Amino acid sequence: MRRGWPIAIRGGEGALSLLAVETADAERLAAFDPHIAAPLLISAGRAVTLKLTNQRDAAVPDAPVMIARRPWLDFDTAVALADPQLDLSTPMKGPFRATAALVPDAAAAALRLARIAGLLPAFFVHPEAPGRRIAEAITLADIDSHQDPARLRLVTRARLPVAGAEDAEIVAFRTPESPDEHLALLIGQPNGAPPLVRLHSECLTGDVLGSLKCDCGPQLHAAIHAIAENGWGILLYLRQEGRGIGLVNKLRAYALQDQGFDTVDANVRLGFAVDARDFGVAGQMLRQLGQHRVRLLTNNPDKVAGLAAAGVKVVEQVPHRLPPNPHNERYLATKRDRTGHQL
């Protein structure tokens, strides 16, 4: 997909051949769809933005919606349909017509795969021809297996003194094919009490560059100090940038925020769920570290529920609140008012 090659996904009622809009071009589209018959697959959240479906249909923003192909729905128009950053500069022509999703489970899996790949969730699609099977089709089970937290394994560990916690050890986890390693920073020494645990999702802009648009960098460093002061605990560094949509899509969401949308609406306009993170990963890491009961340093009730679903009991939710700055006041208010953070 990242190379612009077609892929195929098999669902319960057939298979779909797909060409990702973001990495294709007009020539590849012509080769993929010479008869100008392949509909365009987008998400319900994006379809609502384009006035192609109603708000009720967008209750699941990353559900599939098909747009009927027309001769004037060319490659450039598809790019404008897929990328909300272009909405202000490229007025929609239309009229576009939404149709029933072809092979709905395969279509939903395609949107999920786009998120995993860090691409815009938009594809040209061909259904499997009657009497012909697509031999190299990815199955839904393949995607589930790739994302299964149970496949995560502890691979190495070493002493790592860090600012604010010199008595620390870093532990790395990964699955066989994943390019991203999840990390645990064990601070202090186990004392028989449930550890103070922080689930921190990767944020390159905040953690490394010191972005003031979010509170991620200050939260990371404050968590390390809080765990050190507690005497024993674990910081989990989860490779789930942008609440699970990846760095590039997160930066696209930033561009939408520059246009006036809040962080929730930006994700939905891109075609993603408000929060696509999987806290089962954190549960698997904690279990492999021998921790089944924790005190969780968080303002987010979803993290408590996610750990509970993964078999880790949260015996106490410890607030983790930091003062806002002029650049992230709206971001924090959105977290409080729209995603249930206890700020």
CSV table of N, CA and C in Angstrom, one decimal, residues 98-200:
chain,number,residue,atom,x,y,z
A,98,ALA,N,-23.6,8.1,-2.5
A,98,ALA,CA,-23.1,7.0,-1.6
A,98,ALA,C,-23.9,5.7,-2.0
A,99,THR,N,-23.2,4.6,-2.0
A,99,THR,CA,-23.9,3.3,-2.3
A,99,THR,C,-23.6,2.3,-1.2
A,100,ALA,N,-24.3,1.2,-1.2
A,100,ALA,CA,-24.0,0.1,-0.2
A,100,ALA,C,-22.6,-0.4,-0.4
A,101,ALA,N,-21.9,-0.7,0.8
A,101,ALA,CA,-20.6,-1.1,0.8
A,101,ALA,C,-20.5,-2.5,0.1
A,102,LEU,N,-19.5,-2.7,-0.8
A,102,LEU,CA,-19.2,-4.0,-1.3
A,102,LEU,C,-18.4,-4.8,-0.3
A,103,VAL,N,-18.8,-6.1,0.0
A,103,VAL,CA,-18.1,-6.9,0.9
A,103,VAL,C,-17.8,-6.1,2.2
A,104,PRO,N,-18.8,-5.8,3.0
A,104,PRO,CA,-18.7,-4.8,4.1
A,104,PRO,C,-17.5,-5.1,5.0
A,105,ASP,N,-17.3,-6.4,5.4
A,105,ASP,CA,-16.3,-6.7,6.4
A,105,ASP,C,-14.9,-6.5,5.8
A,106,ALA,N,-14.7,-6.8,4.5
A,106,ALA,CA,-13.5,-6.5,3.8
A,106,ALA,C,-13.2,-5.0,3.7
A,107,ALA,N,-14.3,-4.3,3.4
A,107,ALA,CA,-14.2,-2.8,3.3
A,107,ALA,C,-13.8,-2.2,4.6
A,108,ALA,N,-14.4,-2.6,5.7
A,108,ALA,CA,-14.0,-2.1,7.0
A,108,ALA,C,-12.6,-2.5,7.3
A,109,ALA,N,-12.2,-3.7,6.9
A,109,ALA,CA,-10.8,-4.1,7.2
A,109,ALA,C,-9.8,-3.2,6.4
A,110,ALA,N,-10.2,-2.8,5.2
A,110,ALA,CA,-9.3,-2.0,4.4
A,110,ALA,C,-9.1,-0.6,5.1
A,111,LEU,N,-10.1,0.0,5.7
A,111,LEU,CA,-10.0,1.2,6.4
A,111,LEU,C,-9.1,1.0,7.6
A,112,ARG,N,-9.2,-0.1,8.3
A,112,ARG,CA,-8.4,-0.4,9.4
A,112,ARG,C,-6.9,-0.6,9.0
A,113,LEU,N,-6.7,-1.2,7.8
A,113,LEU,CA,-5.3,-1.4,7.3
A,113,LEU,C,-4.7,-0.1,7.0
A,114,ALA,N,-5.5,0.9,6.4
A,114,ALA,CA,-5.0,2.2,6.1
A,114,ALA,C,-4.5,2.9,7.4
A,115,ARG,N,-5.2,2.8,8.5
A,115,ARG,CA,-4.8,3.4,9.7
A,115,ARG,C,-3.5,2.7,10.2
A,116,ILE,N,-3.4,1.4,10.1
A,116,ILE,CA,-2.1,0.7,10.5
A,116,ILE,C,-1.0,1.2,9.7
A,117,ALA,N,-1.2,1.4,8.4
A,117,ALA,CA,-0.2,1.9,7.5
A,117,ALA,C,0.1,3.4,7.6
A,118,GLY,N,-0.7,4.1,8.3
A,118,GLY,CA,-0.5,5.6,8.4
A,118,GLY,C,-1.0,6.3,7.2
A,119,LEU,N,-1.9,5.8,6.4
A,119,LEU,CA,-2.4,6.4,5.2
A,119,LEU,C,-3.8,7.0,5.4
A,120,LEU,N,-4.2,7.9,4.5
A,120,LEU,CA,-5.6,8.3,4.5
A,120,LEU,C,-6.5,7.1,4.2
A,121,PRO,N,-7.6,7.0,4.9
A,121,PRO,CA,-8.5,5.9,4.6
A,121,PRO,C,-9.4,6.1,3.4
A,122,ALA,N,-8.8,5.9,2.2
A,122,ALA,CA,-9.6,6.0,1.0
A,122,ALA,C,-9.0,5.1,-0.1
A,123,PHE,N,-9.8,4.4,-0.8
A,123,PHE,CA,-9.4,3.4,-1.8
A,123,PHE,C,-10.3,3.4,-3.0
A,124,PHE,N,-9.8,3.1,-4.1
A,124,PHE,CA,-10.6,2.6,-5.2
A,124,PHE,C,-10.7,1.1,-5.1
A,125,VAL,N,-11.9,0.5,-5.3
A,125,VAL,CA,-12.1,-0.9,-5.0
A,125,VAL,C,-12.7,-1.6,-6.2
A,126,HIS,N,-12.3,-2.9,-6.4
A,126,HIS,CA,-13.0,-3.8,-7.3
A,126,HIS,C,-13.4,-5.0,-6.6
A,127,PRO,N,-14.7,-5.5,-6.7
A,127,PRO,CA,-15.1,-6.7,-6.1
A,127,PRO,C,-14.5,-7.9,-6.8
A,128,GLU,N,-14.4,-9.0,-6.1
A,128,GLU,CA,-14.0,-10.3,-6.7
A,128,GLU,C,-14.9,-10.7,-7.9
A,129,ALA,N,-14.4,-11.0,-9.0
A,129,ALA,CA,-15.2,-11.4,-10.2
A,129,ALA,C,-15.8,-12.7,-9.9
A,130,PRO,N,-17.1,-13.0,-10.3
A,130,PRO,CA,-17.7,-14.3,-10.1
A,130,PRO,C,-16.9,-15.4,-10.7
A,131,GLY,N,-16.7,-16.5,-10.0
A,131,GLY,CA,-15.9,-17.6,-10.5
A,131,GLY,C,-14.4,-17.5,-10.4
A,132,ARG,N,-13.9,-16.3,-9.9
A,132,ARG,CA,-12.5,-16.1,-9.8
A,132,ARG,C,-12.1,-15.7,-8.4
A,133,ARG,N,-11.1,-16.4,-7.9
A,133,ARG,CA,-10.6,-16.1,-6.5
A,133,ARG,C,-9.3,-15.3,-6.6
A,134,ILE,N,-9.2,-14.3,-5.7
A,134,ILE,CA,-7.9,-13.6,-5.7
A,134,ILE,C,-7.0,-14.4,-4.7
A,135,ALA,N,-6.0,-14.9,-5.4
A,135,ALA,CA,-5.1,-15.9,-4.6
A,135,ALA,C,-4.4,-15.3,-3.5
A,136,GLU,N,-3.9,-14.0,-3.7
A,136,GLU,CA,-3.0,-13.4,-2.7
A,136,GLU,C,-3.8,-12.5,-1.7
A,137,ALA,N,-5.1,-12.7,-1.5
A,137,ALA,CA,-5.8,-11.8,-0.7
A,137,ALA,C,-5.4,-12.0,0.8
A,138,ILE,N,-5.3,-10.8,1.4
A,138,ILE,CA,-5.2,-10.8,2.9
A,138,ILE,C,-6.5,-11.1,3.5
A,139,THR,N,-6.5,-11.9,4.6
A,139,THR,CA,-7.7,-12.2,5.3
A,139,THR,C,-7.9,-11.3,6.5
A,140,LEU,N,-9.1,-11.3,7.0
A,140,LEU,CA,-9.4,-10.5,8.2
A,140,LEU,C,-8.6,-11.1,9.4
A,141,ALA,N,-8.4,-12.4,9.4
A,141,ALA,CA,-7.7,-13.1,10.4
A,141,ALA,C,-6.2,-12.7,10.4
A,142,ASP,N,-5.7,-12.4,9.2
A,142,ASP,CA,-4.3,-11.9,9.1
A,142,ASP,C,-4.1,-10.6,9.8
A,143,ILE,N,-5.1,-9.7,9.6
A,143,ILE,CA,-5.0,-8.4,10.2
A,143,ILE,C,-5.1,-8.5,11.7
A,144,ASP,N,-6.1,-9.3,12.1
A,144,ASP,CA,-6.3,-9.5,13.6
A,144,ASP,C,-5.0,-10.1,14.2
A,145,SER,N,-4.4,-11.0,13.6
A,145,SER,CA,-3.2,-11.6,14.1
A,145,SER,C,-2.1,-10.6,14.2
A,146,HIS,N,-1.9,-9.8,13.2
A,146,HIS,CA,-0.9,-8.8,13.2
A,146,HIS,C,-1.0,-7.8,14.3
A,147,GLN,N,-2.3,-7.5,14.7
A,147,GLN,CA,-2.5,-6.5,15.7
A,147,GLN,C,-2.8,-7.2,17.1
A,148,ASP,N,-2.7,-8.5,17.2
A,148,ASP,CA,-3.0,-9.2,18.5
A,148,ASP,C,-2.0,-8.9,19.6
A,149,PRO,N,-2.4,-8.2,20.7
A,149,PRO,CA,-1.4,-7.9,21.7
A,149,PRO,C,-0.8,-9.2,22.3
A,150,ALA,N,-1.5,-10.3,22.2
A,150,ALA,CA,-1.0,-11.6,22.8
A,150,ALA,C,0.3,-12.0,22.2
A,151,ARG,N,0.6,-11.5,21.0
A,151,ARG,CA,1.8,-11.9,20.2
A,151,ARG,C,3.0,-11.1,20.7
A,152,LEU,N,2.8,-10.1,21.5
A,152,LEU,CA,3.9,-9.2,22.0
A,152,LEU,C,4.8,-10.0,22.9
A,153,ARG,N,6.1,-9.9,22.7
A,153,ARG,CA,7.1,-10.6,23.6
A,153,ARG,C,8.2,-9.7,24.1
A,154,LEU,N,8.6,-10.0,25.3
A,154,LEU,CA,9.7,-9.2,25.9
A,154,LEU,C,11.0,-9.7,25.2
A,155,VAL,N,11.8,-8.8,24.7
A,155,VAL,CA,13.0,-9.2,23.9
A,155,VAL,C,14.3,-8.8,24.6
A,156,THR,N,14.3,-7.7,25.3
A,156,THR,CA,15.6,-7.4,26.0
A,156,THR,C,15.3,-6.4,27.1
A,157,ARG,N,16.3,-6.2,28.0
A,157,ARG,CA,16.2,-5.3,29.1
A,157,ARG,C,17.6,-4.8,29.5
A,158,ALA,N,17.7,-3.6,30.0
A,158,ALA,CA,19.0,-3.1,30.4
A,158,ALA,C,18.8,-1.9,31.4
A,159,ARG,N,19.8,-1.7,32.2
A,159,ARG,CA,19.7,-0.5,33.1
A,159,ARG,C,19.8,0.7,32.3
A,160,LEU,N,18.9,1.7,32.7
A,160,LEU,CA,18.9,3.0,32.0
A,160,LEU,C,18.6,4.1,33.0
A,161,PRO,N,19.6,4.7,33.6
A,161,PRO,CA,19.3,5.9,34.4
A,161,PRO,C,18.8,7.0,33.6
A,162,VAL,N,17.7,7.7,34.0
A,162,VAL,CA,17.2,8.8,33.2
A,162,VAL,C,17.0,10.0,34.2
A,163,ALA,N,16.9,11.2,33.6
A,163,ALA,CA,16.7,12.4,34.4
A,163,ALA,C,15.4,12.2,35.2
A,164,GLY,N,15.6,12.4,36.5
A,164,GLY,CA,14.5,12.3,37.5
A,164,GLY,C,14.3,10.9,38.0
A,165,ALA,N,15.1,9.9,37.5
A,165,ALA,CA,15.0,8.5,38.0
A,165,ALA,C,16.2,7.7,37.6
A,166,GLU,N,17.2,7.8,38.4
A,166,GLU,CA,18.5,7.2,38.1
A,166,GLU,C,18.4,5.7,38.3
A,167,ASP,N,17.6,5.2,39.2
A,167,ASP,CA,17.4,3.8,39.4
A,167,ASP,C,16.3,3.3,38.5
A,168,ALA,N,16.6,3.0,37.2
A,168,ALA,CA,15.6,2.6,36.3
A,168,ALA,C,16.2,1.6,35.3
A,169,GLU,N,15.3,0.8,34.8
A,169,GLU,CA,15.6,-0.3,33.8
A,169,GLU,C,14.6,-0.2,32.7
A,170,ILE,N,15.1,-0.3,31.5
A,170,ILE,CA,14.3,-0.2,30.3
A,170,ILE,C,14.1,-1.6,29.7
A,171,VAL,N,12.9,-1.9,29.3
A,171,VAL,CA,12.5,-3.3,28.8
A,171,VAL,C,11.8,-3.0,27.5
A,172,ALA,N,12.2,-3.8,26.4
A,172,ALA,CA,11.6,-3.7,25.1
A,172,ALA,C,10.8,-4.9,24.8
A,173,PHE,N,9.6,-4.6,24.1
A,173,PHE,CA,8.7,-5.6,23.6
A,173,PHE,C,8.4,-5.4,22.2
A,174,ARG,N,8.2,-6.5,21.4
A,174,ARG,CA,7.8,-6.4,20.0
A,174,ARG,C,7.2,-7.7,19.6
A,175,THR,N,6.5,-7.6,18.4
A,175,THR,CA,6.0,-8.8,17.8
A,175,THR,C,6.9,-9.1,16.6
A,176,PRO,N,6.9,-10.3,16.0
A,176,PRO,CA,7.9,-10.7,15.1
A,176,PRO,C,8.0,-9.8,13.9
A,177,GLU,N,6.9,-9.2,13.4
A,177,GLU,CA,7.0,-8.4,12.1
A,177,GLU,C,6.9,-6.9,12.3
A,178,SER,N,6.6,-6.5,13.6
A,178,SER,CA,6.3,-5.1,13.8
A,178,SER,C,7.6,-4.3,13.7
A,179,PRO,N,7.5,-3.1,13.0
A,179,PRO,CA,8.7,-2.2,13.1
A,179,PRO,C,8.8,-1.4,14.3
A,180,ASP,N,7.8,-1.4,15.1
A,180,ASP,CA,7.7,-0.5,16.3
A,180,ASP,C,7.8,-1.4,17.6
A,181,GLU,N,8.8,-1.0,18.4
A,181,GLU,CA,8.9,-1.6,19.7
A,181,GLU,C,8.2,-0.8,20.8
A,182,HIS,N,7.4,-1.4,21.7
A,182,HIS,CA,6.9,-0.8,22.8
A,182,HIS,C,7.9,-0.9,24.0
A,183,LEU,N,7.9,0.1,24.8
A,183,LEU,CA,8.9,0.1,25.9
A,183,LEU,C,8.3,0.2,27.3
A,184,ALA,N,9.0,-0.3,28.3
A,184,ALA,CA,8.6,-0.1,29.7
A,184,ALA,C,9.8,0.4,30.4
A,185,LEU,N,9.6,1.4,31.2
A,185,LEU,CA,10.7,2.0,32.0
A,185,LEU,C,10.3,1.6,33.5
A,186,LEU,N,11.1,0.7,34.1
A,186,LEU,CA,10.8,0.3,35.5
A,186,LEU,C,11.6,1.2,36.4
A,187,ILE,N,11.0,1.9,37.3
A,187,ILE,CA,11.6,2.8,38.1
A,187,ILE,C,11.5,2.4,39.6
A,188,GLY,N,12.7,2.4,40.2
A,188,GLY,CA,12.7,1.9,41.6
A,188,GLY,C,12.7,0.4,41.7
A,189,GLN,N,12.5,-0.1,42.9
A,189,GLN,CA,12.5,-1.6,43.1
A,189,GLN,C,11.1,-2.0,43.6
A,190,PRO,N,10.6,-3.2,43.1
A,190,PRO,CA,9.4,-3.7,43.7
A,190,PRO,C,9.4,-3.8,45.2
A,191,ASN,N,8.3,-3.4,45.8
A,191,ASN,CA,8.2,-3.5,47.3
A,191,ASN,C,7.0,-4.2,47.8
A,192,GLY,N,6.3,-5.0,46.9
A,192,GLY,CA,5.2,-5.8,47.3
A,192,GLY,C,3.9,-5.0,47.1
A,193,ALA,N,3.9,-3.7,46.9
A,193,ALA,CA,2.7,-2.9,46.6
A,193,ALA,C,2.4,-2.8,45.1
A,194,PRO,N,1.2,-2.6,44.7
A,194,PRO,CA,0.9,-2.4,43.3
A,194,PRO,C,1.7,-1.2,42.8
A,195,PRO,N,2.4,-1.3,41.6
A,195,PRO,CA,3.2,-0.2,41.1
A,195,PRO,C,2.3,0.9,40.7
A,196,LEU,N,2.9,2.1,40.7
A,196,LEU,CA,2.3,3.3,40.1
A,196,LEU,C,2.7,3.2,38.6
A,197,VAL,N,1.6,3.2,37.8
A,197,VAL,CA,1.9,2.9,36.3
A,197,VAL,C,1.3,4.1,35.5
A,198,ARG,N,2.1,4.5,34.5
A,198,ARG,CA,1.6,5.5,33.6
A,198,ARG,C,1.7,4.9,32.2
A,199,LEU,N,0.5,5.0,31.4
A,199,LEU,CA,0.5,4.6,30.0
A,199,LEU,C,0.7,5.8,29.2
A,200,HIS,N,1.8,5.9,28.5
A,200,HIS,CA,2.2,7.1,27.7
A,200,HIS,C,2.3,6.8,26.3
